[in-house]
Short mmCIF file of C-alpha atoms in Angstrom, two decimals:
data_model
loop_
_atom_site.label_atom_id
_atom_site.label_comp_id
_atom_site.label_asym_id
_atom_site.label_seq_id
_atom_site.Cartn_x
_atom_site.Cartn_y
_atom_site.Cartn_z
CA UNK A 8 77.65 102.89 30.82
CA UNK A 9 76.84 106.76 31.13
CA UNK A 10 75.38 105.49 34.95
CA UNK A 11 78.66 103.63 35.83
CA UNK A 12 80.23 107.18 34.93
CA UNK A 13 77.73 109.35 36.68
CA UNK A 14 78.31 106.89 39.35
CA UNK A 15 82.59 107.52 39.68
CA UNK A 16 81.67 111.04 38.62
CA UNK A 17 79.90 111.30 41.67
CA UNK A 18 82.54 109.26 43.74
CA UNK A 19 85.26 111.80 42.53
CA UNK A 20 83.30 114.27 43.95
CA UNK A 21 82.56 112.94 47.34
CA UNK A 22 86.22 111.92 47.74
CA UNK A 23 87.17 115.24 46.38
CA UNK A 24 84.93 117.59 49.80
CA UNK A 25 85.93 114.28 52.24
CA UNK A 26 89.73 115.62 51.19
CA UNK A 27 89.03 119.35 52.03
CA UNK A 28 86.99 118.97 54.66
CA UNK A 29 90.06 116.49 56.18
CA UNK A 30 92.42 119.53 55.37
CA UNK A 31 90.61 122.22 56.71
CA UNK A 32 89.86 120.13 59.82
CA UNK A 33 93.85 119.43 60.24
CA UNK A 34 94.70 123.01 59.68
CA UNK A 35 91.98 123.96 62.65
CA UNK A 36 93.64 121.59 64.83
CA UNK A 37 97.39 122.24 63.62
CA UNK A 38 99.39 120.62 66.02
CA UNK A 39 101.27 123.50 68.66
CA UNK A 40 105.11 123.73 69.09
CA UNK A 41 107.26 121.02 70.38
CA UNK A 42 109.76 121.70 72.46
CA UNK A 43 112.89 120.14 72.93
CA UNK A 44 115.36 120.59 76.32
CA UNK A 45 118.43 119.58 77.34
CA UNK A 46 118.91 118.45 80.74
CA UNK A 47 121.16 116.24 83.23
CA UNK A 48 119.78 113.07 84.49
CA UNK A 49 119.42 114.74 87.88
CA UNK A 50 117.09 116.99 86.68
CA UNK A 51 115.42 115.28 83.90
CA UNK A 52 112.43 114.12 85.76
CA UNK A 53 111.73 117.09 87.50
CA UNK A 54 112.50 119.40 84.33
CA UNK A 55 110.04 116.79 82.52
CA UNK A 56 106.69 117.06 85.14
CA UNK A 57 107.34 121.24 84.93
CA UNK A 58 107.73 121.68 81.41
CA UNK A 59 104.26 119.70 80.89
CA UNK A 60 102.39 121.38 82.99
CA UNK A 61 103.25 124.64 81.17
CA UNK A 62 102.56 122.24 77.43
CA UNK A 63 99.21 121.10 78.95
CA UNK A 64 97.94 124.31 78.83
CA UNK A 65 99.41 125.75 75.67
CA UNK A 66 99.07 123.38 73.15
CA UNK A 67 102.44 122.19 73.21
CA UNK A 68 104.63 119.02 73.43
CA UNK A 69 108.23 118.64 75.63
CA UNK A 70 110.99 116.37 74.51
CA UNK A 71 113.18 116.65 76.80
CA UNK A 72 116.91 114.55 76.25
CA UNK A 73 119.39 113.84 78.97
CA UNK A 74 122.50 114.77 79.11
CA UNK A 75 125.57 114.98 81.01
CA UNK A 76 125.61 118.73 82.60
CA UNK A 77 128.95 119.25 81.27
CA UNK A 78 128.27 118.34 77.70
CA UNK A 79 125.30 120.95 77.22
CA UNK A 80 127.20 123.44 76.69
CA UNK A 81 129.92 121.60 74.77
CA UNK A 82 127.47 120.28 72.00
CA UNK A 83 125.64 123.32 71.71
CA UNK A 84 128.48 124.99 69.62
CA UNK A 85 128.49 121.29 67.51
CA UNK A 86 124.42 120.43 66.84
CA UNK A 87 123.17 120.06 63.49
CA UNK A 88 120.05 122.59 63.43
CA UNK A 89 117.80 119.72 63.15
CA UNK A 90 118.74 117.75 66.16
CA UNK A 91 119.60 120.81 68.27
CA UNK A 92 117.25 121.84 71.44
CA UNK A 93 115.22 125.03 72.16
CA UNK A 94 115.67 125.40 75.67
CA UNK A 95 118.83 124.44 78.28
CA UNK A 96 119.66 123.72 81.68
CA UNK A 97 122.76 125.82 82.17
CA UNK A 98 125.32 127.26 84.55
CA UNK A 99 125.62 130.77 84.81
CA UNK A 100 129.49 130.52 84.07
CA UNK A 101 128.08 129.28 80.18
CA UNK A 102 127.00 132.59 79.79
CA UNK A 103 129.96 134.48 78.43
CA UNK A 104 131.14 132.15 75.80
CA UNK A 105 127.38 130.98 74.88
CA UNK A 106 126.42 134.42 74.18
CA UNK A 107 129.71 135.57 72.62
CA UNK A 108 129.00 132.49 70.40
CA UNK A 109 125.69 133.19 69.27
CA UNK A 110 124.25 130.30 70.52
CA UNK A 111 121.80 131.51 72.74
CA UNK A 112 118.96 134.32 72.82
CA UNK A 113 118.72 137.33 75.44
CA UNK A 114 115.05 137.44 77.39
CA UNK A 115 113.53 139.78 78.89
CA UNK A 116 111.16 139.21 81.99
CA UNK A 117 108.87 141.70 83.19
CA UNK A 118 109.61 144.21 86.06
CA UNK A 119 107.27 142.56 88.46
CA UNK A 120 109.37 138.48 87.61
CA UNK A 121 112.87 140.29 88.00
CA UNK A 122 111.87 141.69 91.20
CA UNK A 123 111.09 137.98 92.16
CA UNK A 124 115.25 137.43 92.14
CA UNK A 125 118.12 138.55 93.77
CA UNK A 126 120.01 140.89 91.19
CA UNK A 127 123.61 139.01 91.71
CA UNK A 128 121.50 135.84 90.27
CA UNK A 129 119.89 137.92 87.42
CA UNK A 130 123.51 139.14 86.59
CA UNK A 131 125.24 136.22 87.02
CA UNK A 132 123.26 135.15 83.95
CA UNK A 133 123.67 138.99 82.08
CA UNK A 134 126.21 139.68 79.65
CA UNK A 135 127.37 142.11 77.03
CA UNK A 136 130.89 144.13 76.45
CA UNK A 137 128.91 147.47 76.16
CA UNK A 138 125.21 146.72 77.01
CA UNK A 139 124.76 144.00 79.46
CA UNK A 140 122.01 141.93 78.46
CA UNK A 141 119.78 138.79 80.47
CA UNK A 142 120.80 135.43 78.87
CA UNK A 143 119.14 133.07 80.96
CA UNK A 144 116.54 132.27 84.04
CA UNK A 145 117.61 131.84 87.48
CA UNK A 146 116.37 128.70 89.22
CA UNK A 147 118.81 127.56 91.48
CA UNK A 148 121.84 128.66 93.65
CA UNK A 149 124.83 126.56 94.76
CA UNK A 150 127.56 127.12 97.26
CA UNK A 151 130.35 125.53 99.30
CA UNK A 152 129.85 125.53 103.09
CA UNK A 153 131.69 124.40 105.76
CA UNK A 154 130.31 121.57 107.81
CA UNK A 155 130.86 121.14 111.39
CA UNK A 156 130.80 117.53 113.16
CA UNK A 157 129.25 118.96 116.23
CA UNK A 158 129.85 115.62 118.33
CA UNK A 159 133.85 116.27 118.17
CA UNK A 160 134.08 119.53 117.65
CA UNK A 161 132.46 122.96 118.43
CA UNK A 162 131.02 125.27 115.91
CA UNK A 163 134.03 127.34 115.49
CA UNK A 164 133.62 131.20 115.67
CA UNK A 165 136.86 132.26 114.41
CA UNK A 166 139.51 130.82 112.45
CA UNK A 167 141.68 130.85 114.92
CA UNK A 168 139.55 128.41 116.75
CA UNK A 169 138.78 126.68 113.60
CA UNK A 170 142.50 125.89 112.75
CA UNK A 171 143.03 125.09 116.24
CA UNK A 172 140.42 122.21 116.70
CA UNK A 173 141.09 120.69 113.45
CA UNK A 174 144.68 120.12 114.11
CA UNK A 175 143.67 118.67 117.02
CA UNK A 176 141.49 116.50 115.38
CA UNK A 177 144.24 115.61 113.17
CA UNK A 178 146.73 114.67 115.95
CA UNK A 179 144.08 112.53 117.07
CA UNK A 180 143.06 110.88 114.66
CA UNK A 181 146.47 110.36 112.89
CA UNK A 182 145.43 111.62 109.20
CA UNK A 183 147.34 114.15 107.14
CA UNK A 184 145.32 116.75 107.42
CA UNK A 185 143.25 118.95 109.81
CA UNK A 186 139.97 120.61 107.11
CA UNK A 187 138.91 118.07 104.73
CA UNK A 188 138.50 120.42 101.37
CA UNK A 189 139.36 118.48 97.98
CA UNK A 190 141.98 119.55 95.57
CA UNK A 191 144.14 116.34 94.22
CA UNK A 192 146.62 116.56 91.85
CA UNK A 193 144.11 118.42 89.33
CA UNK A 194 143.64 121.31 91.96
CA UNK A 195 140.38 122.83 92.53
CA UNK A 196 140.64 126.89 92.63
CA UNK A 197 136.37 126.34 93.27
CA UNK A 198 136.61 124.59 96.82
CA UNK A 199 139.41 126.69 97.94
CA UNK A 200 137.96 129.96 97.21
CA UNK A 201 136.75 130.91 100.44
CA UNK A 202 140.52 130.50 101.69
CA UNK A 203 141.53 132.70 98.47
CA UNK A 204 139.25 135.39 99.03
CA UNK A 205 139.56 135.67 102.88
CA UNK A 206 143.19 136.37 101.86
CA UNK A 207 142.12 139.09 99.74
CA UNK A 208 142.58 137.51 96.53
CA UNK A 209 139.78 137.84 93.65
CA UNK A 210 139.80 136.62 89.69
CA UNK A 211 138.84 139.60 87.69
CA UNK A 212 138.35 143.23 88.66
CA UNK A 213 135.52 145.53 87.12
CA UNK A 214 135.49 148.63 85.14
CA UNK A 215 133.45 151.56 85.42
CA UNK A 216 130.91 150.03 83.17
CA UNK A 217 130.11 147.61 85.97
CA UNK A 218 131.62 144.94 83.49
CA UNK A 219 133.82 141.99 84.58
CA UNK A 220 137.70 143.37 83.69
CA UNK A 221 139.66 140.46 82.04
CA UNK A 222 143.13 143.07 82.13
CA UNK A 223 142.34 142.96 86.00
CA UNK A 224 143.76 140.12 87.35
CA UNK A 225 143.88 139.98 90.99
CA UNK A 226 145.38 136.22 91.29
CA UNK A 227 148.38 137.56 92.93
CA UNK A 228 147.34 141.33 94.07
CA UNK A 229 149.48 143.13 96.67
CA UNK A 230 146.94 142.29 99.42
CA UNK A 231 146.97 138.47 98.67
CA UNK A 232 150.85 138.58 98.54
CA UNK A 233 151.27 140.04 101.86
CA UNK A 234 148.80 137.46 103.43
CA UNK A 235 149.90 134.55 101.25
CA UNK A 236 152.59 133.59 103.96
CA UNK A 237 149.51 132.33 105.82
CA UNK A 238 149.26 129.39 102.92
CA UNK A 239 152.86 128.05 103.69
CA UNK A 240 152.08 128.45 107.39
CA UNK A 241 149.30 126.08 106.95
CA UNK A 242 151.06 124.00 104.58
CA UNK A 243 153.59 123.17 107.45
CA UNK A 244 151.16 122.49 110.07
CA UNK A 245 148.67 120.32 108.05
CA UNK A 246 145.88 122.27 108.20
CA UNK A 247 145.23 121.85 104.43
CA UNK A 248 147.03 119.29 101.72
CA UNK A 249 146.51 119.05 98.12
CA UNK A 250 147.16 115.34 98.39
CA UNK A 251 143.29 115.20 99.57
CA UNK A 252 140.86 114.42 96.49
CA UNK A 253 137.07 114.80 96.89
CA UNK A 254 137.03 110.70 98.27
CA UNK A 255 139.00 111.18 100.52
CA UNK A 256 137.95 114.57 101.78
CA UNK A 257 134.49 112.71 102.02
CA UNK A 258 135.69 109.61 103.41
CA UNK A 259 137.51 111.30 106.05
CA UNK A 260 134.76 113.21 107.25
CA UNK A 261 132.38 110.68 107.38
CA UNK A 262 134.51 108.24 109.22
CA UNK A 263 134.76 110.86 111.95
CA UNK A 264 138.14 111.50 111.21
CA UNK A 265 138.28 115.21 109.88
CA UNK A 266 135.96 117.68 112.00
CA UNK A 267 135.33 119.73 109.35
CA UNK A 268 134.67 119.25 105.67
CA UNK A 269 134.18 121.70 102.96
CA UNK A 270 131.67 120.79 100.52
CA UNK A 271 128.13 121.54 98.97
CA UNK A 272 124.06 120.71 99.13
CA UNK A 273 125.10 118.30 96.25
CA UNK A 274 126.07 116.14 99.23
CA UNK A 275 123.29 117.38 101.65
CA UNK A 276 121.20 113.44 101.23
CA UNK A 277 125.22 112.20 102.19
CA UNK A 278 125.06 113.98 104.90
CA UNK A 279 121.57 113.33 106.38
CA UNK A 280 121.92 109.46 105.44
CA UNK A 281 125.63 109.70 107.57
CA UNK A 282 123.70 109.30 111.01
CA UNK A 283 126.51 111.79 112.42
CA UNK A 284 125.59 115.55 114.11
CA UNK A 285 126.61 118.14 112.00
CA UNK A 286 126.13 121.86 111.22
CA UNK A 287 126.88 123.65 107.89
CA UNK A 288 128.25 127.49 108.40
CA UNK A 289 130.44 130.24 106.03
CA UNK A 290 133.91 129.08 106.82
CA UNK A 291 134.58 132.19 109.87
CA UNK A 292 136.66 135.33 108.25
CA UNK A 293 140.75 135.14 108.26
CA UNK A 294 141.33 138.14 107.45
CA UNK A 295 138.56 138.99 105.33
CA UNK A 296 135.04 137.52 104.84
CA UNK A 297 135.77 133.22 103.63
CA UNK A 298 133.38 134.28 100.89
CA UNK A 299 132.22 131.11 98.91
CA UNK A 300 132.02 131.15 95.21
CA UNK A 301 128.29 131.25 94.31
CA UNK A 302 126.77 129.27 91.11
CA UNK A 303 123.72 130.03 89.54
CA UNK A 304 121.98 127.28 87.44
CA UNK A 305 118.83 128.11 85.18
CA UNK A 306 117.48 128.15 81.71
CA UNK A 307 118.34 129.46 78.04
CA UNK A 308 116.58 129.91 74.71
CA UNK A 309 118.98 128.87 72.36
CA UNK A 310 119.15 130.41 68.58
CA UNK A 311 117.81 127.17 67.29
CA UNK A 312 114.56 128.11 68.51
CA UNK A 313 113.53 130.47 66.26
CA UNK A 314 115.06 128.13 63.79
CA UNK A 315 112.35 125.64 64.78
CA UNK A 316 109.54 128.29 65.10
CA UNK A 317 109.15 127.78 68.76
CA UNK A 318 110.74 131.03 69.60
CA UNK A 319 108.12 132.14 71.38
CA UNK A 320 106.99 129.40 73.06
CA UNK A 321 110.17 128.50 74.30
CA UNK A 322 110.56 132.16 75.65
CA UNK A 323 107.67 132.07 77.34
CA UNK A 324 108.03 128.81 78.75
CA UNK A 325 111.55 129.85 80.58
CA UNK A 326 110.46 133.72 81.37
CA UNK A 327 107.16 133.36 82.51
CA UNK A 328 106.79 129.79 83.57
CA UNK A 329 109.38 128.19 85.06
CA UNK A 330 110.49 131.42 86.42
CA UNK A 331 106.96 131.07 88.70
CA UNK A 332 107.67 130.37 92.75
CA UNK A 333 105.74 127.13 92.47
CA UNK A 334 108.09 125.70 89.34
CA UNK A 335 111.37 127.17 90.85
CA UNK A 336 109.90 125.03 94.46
CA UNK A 337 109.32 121.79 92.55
CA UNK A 338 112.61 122.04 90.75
CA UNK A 339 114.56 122.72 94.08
CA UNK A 340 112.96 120.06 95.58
CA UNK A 341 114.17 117.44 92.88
CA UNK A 342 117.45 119.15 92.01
CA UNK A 343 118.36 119.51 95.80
CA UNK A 344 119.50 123.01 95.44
CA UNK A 345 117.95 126.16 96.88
CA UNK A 346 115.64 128.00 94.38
CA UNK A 347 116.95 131.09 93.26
CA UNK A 348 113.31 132.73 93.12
CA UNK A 349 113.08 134.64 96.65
CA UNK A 350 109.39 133.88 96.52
CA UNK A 351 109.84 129.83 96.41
CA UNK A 352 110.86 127.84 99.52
CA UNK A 353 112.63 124.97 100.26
CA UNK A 354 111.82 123.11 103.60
CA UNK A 355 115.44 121.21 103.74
CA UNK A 356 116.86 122.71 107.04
CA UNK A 357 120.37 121.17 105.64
CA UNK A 358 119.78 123.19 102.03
CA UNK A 359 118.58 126.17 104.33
CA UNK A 360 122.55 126.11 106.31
CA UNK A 361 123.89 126.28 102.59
CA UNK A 362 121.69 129.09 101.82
CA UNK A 363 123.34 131.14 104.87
CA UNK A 364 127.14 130.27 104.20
CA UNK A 365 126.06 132.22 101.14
CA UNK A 366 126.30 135.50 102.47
CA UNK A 367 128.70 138.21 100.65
CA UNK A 368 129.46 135.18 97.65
CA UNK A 369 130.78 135.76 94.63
CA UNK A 370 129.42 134.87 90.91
CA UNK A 371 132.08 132.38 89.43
CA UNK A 372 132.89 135.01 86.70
CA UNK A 373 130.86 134.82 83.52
CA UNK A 374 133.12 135.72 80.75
CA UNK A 375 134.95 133.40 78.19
CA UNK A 376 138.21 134.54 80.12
CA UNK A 377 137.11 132.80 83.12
CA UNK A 378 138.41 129.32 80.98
CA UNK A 379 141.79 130.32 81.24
CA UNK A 380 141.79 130.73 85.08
CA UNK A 381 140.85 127.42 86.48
CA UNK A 382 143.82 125.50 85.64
CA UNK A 383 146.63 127.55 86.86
CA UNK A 384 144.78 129.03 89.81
CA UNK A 385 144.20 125.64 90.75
CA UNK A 386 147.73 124.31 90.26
CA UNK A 387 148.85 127.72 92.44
CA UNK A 388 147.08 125.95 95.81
CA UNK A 389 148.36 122.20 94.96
CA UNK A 390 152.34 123.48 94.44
CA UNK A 391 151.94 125.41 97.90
CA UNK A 392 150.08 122.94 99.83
CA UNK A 393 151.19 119.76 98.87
CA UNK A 394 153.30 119.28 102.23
CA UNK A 395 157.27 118.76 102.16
CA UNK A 396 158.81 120.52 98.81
CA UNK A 397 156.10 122.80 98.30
CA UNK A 398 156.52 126.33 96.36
CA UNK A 399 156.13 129.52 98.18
CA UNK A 400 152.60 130.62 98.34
CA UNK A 401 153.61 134.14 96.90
CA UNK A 402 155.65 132.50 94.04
CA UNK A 403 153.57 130.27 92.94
CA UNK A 404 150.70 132.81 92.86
CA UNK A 405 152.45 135.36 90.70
CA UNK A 406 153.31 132.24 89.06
CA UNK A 407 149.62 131.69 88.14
CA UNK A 408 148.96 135.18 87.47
CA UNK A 409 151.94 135.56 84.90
CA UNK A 410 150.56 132.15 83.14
CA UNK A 411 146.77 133.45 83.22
CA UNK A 412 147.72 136.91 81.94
CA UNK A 413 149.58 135.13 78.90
CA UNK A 414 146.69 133.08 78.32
CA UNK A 415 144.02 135.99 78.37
CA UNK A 416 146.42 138.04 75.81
#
């Protein structure tokens, strides 16, 4: 009896060092952080093959979860903590209302990264009422451009010549309209912004701070009223309808119906897959630059991070490593955007001819404000280009303004 005890004695013992030893053992090879991102299904494979290259090397794990774009930012503000991600793809137009929200984290980069990026891309992504502060990575840029069917129609130099080929394309061709740029009955102030700011019309102003001016609206400023007569001019001719959603816009131009189309690299496989000759430029100056709205599309650390006690992992996943040329030039390549880091390249000639029709863009503005703009600048172009019974250009712009103004408070 007193060796059967020994004997478990002994057993307790052993079992007793086997259970440390396991412990210690797990604690040596504690597991690193796991990371979770949100993505969109066009960027979920490439986001996924980036990500792990950075985890191989740090210990880590990626999760990443698809998305659509849109929702990102909408179920951000809605997450339990538990199911909520460390890291985002995000627009740079998120920024305002993300940050104002508390929903994501500021980063800071070194010197030597920033200097990797243009600074309207850095900014596009920087906000803060007194002290402006960097909210998220740059990794792509996206812009409208307008492209040329160079079988039927000459690259157009002015937009003089522009307007004058593509209403004889029109005649020809017996549509409604001479430049195929969407709007529909929903508008879309976005494609129609290089017409709006040739015109001299911006969104929001700036203060001396440098900071985007909400009490600045320049919907209807003196200098956009005075050209605006130009909008009812081509209203009458056909040079632009409302009636024209983003099929038909697309439709027409591929048919080799419309000359020219206004549109983005989204659609640069579209056009390479069309078999038709074609040349993407900036939409030639009316009576200033056709400046395109520009969108920036990178990454953010959300507050959940921390939360999760991957804060700085996550951080220095998206500010050192996926801010790197060689990430930003595998991302590109899969997102079909041009990379925002000046250092990466793309070889797509067609994303190159985006690229240019860049020049002089504008940020889509940043602040929550920017949500009460959309709408009614939109509607503006639909009432005064929708053909017979349209509103004056100048009325319904002041319209817009008044309703906007009201809206901002």
């Amino acid at each position: 009896m007193q060796n059967l005890k020994r004997m478990w004695a002994l057993l307790g013992v052993i079992a007793a060092i086997a259970s440390i030893a396991a412990s210690s053992a797990g604690a040596s090879h504690k597991a690193g952080p796991n990371i979770v991102i949100w993505t969109d299904s066009d960027r979920a494979a490439a986001v996924t093959k980036v990500a792990n290259a950075w985890a191989a090397s740090n210990g880590a794990t990626i999760q990443v979860l698809t998305k659509n774009f849109g929702d990102i930012r909408d179920n951000l503000g809605t997450v339990a903590a538990a199911d909520a991600p460390d890291v985002i793809t995000a627009a740079h137009d998120w920024t305002g209302q993300l940050a104002a929200n508390g929903l994501v984290q500021p980063i800071y980069p070194s010197k030597a990264i920033r200097a990797q990026f243009p600074g309207y891309t850095l900014n596009a992504f920087s906000y803060g009422t007194a002290v402006k502060k960097l909210y998220g990575m740059p990794v792509a840029v996206e812009n409208i451009g307008l492209v040329v069917n160079t079988k039927i129609a000459k690259v157009p130099t002015t937009f003089k010549q522009l307007e004058t080929e593509a209403l004889a394309q029109k005649k020809k061709a017996h549509i409604g309209f001479g430049i195929a740029v969407q709007q529909g009955s929903g508008g879309d102030a976005y494609h129609m912004y290089p017409f709006f700011s040739s015109l001299g019309g911006y969104i929001f102003g700036t203060n001396k701070a440098g900071n985007l001016d909400p009490s600045d609206i320049g919907v209807a400023n003196s200098t956009f009223v005075k050209n605006a007569p130009l909008v009812d001019k081509w209203n009458k001719e056909g040079l632009i309808s409302s009636k024209v959603d983003g099929a038909a816009a697309q439709n027409a131009f591929l048919k080799g119906q419309a000359a020219f189309w206004i549109t983005g690299p989204w659609n640069s496989d579209t056009l390479k897959k069309s078999g038709l000759k074609f040349k993407v430029i900036q939409m030639p100056a009316i009576i200033k630059p056709s400046v395109p709205f520009l969108g920036v599309q990178g990454f953010m650390v959300t507050k959940f991070a921390a939360t999760h006690g991957v804060g700085g992992a996550a951080t220095d996943l998206v500010t050192n490593y996926l801010a790197t040329p060689s990430a930003q030039t595998q991302l590109a390549a899969a997102n079909g955007r041009p990379p925002a880091n000046v250092k990466a390249h793309s070889s797509d000639p067609v994303l190159s001819q985006f690229s240019a029709a860049s020049k002089g863009g504008v940020p889509m503005p940043n602040i929550p404000q920017m949500n009460s703009v959309w709408g009614d600048l939109g509607q503006a172009w639909v009432k005064s280009t929708k053909g017979a019974g349209a509103t004056k250009a100048s009325v319904a712009f002041k319209a817009a303004a008044r309703s906007i103004a009201d809206k901002i408070g």
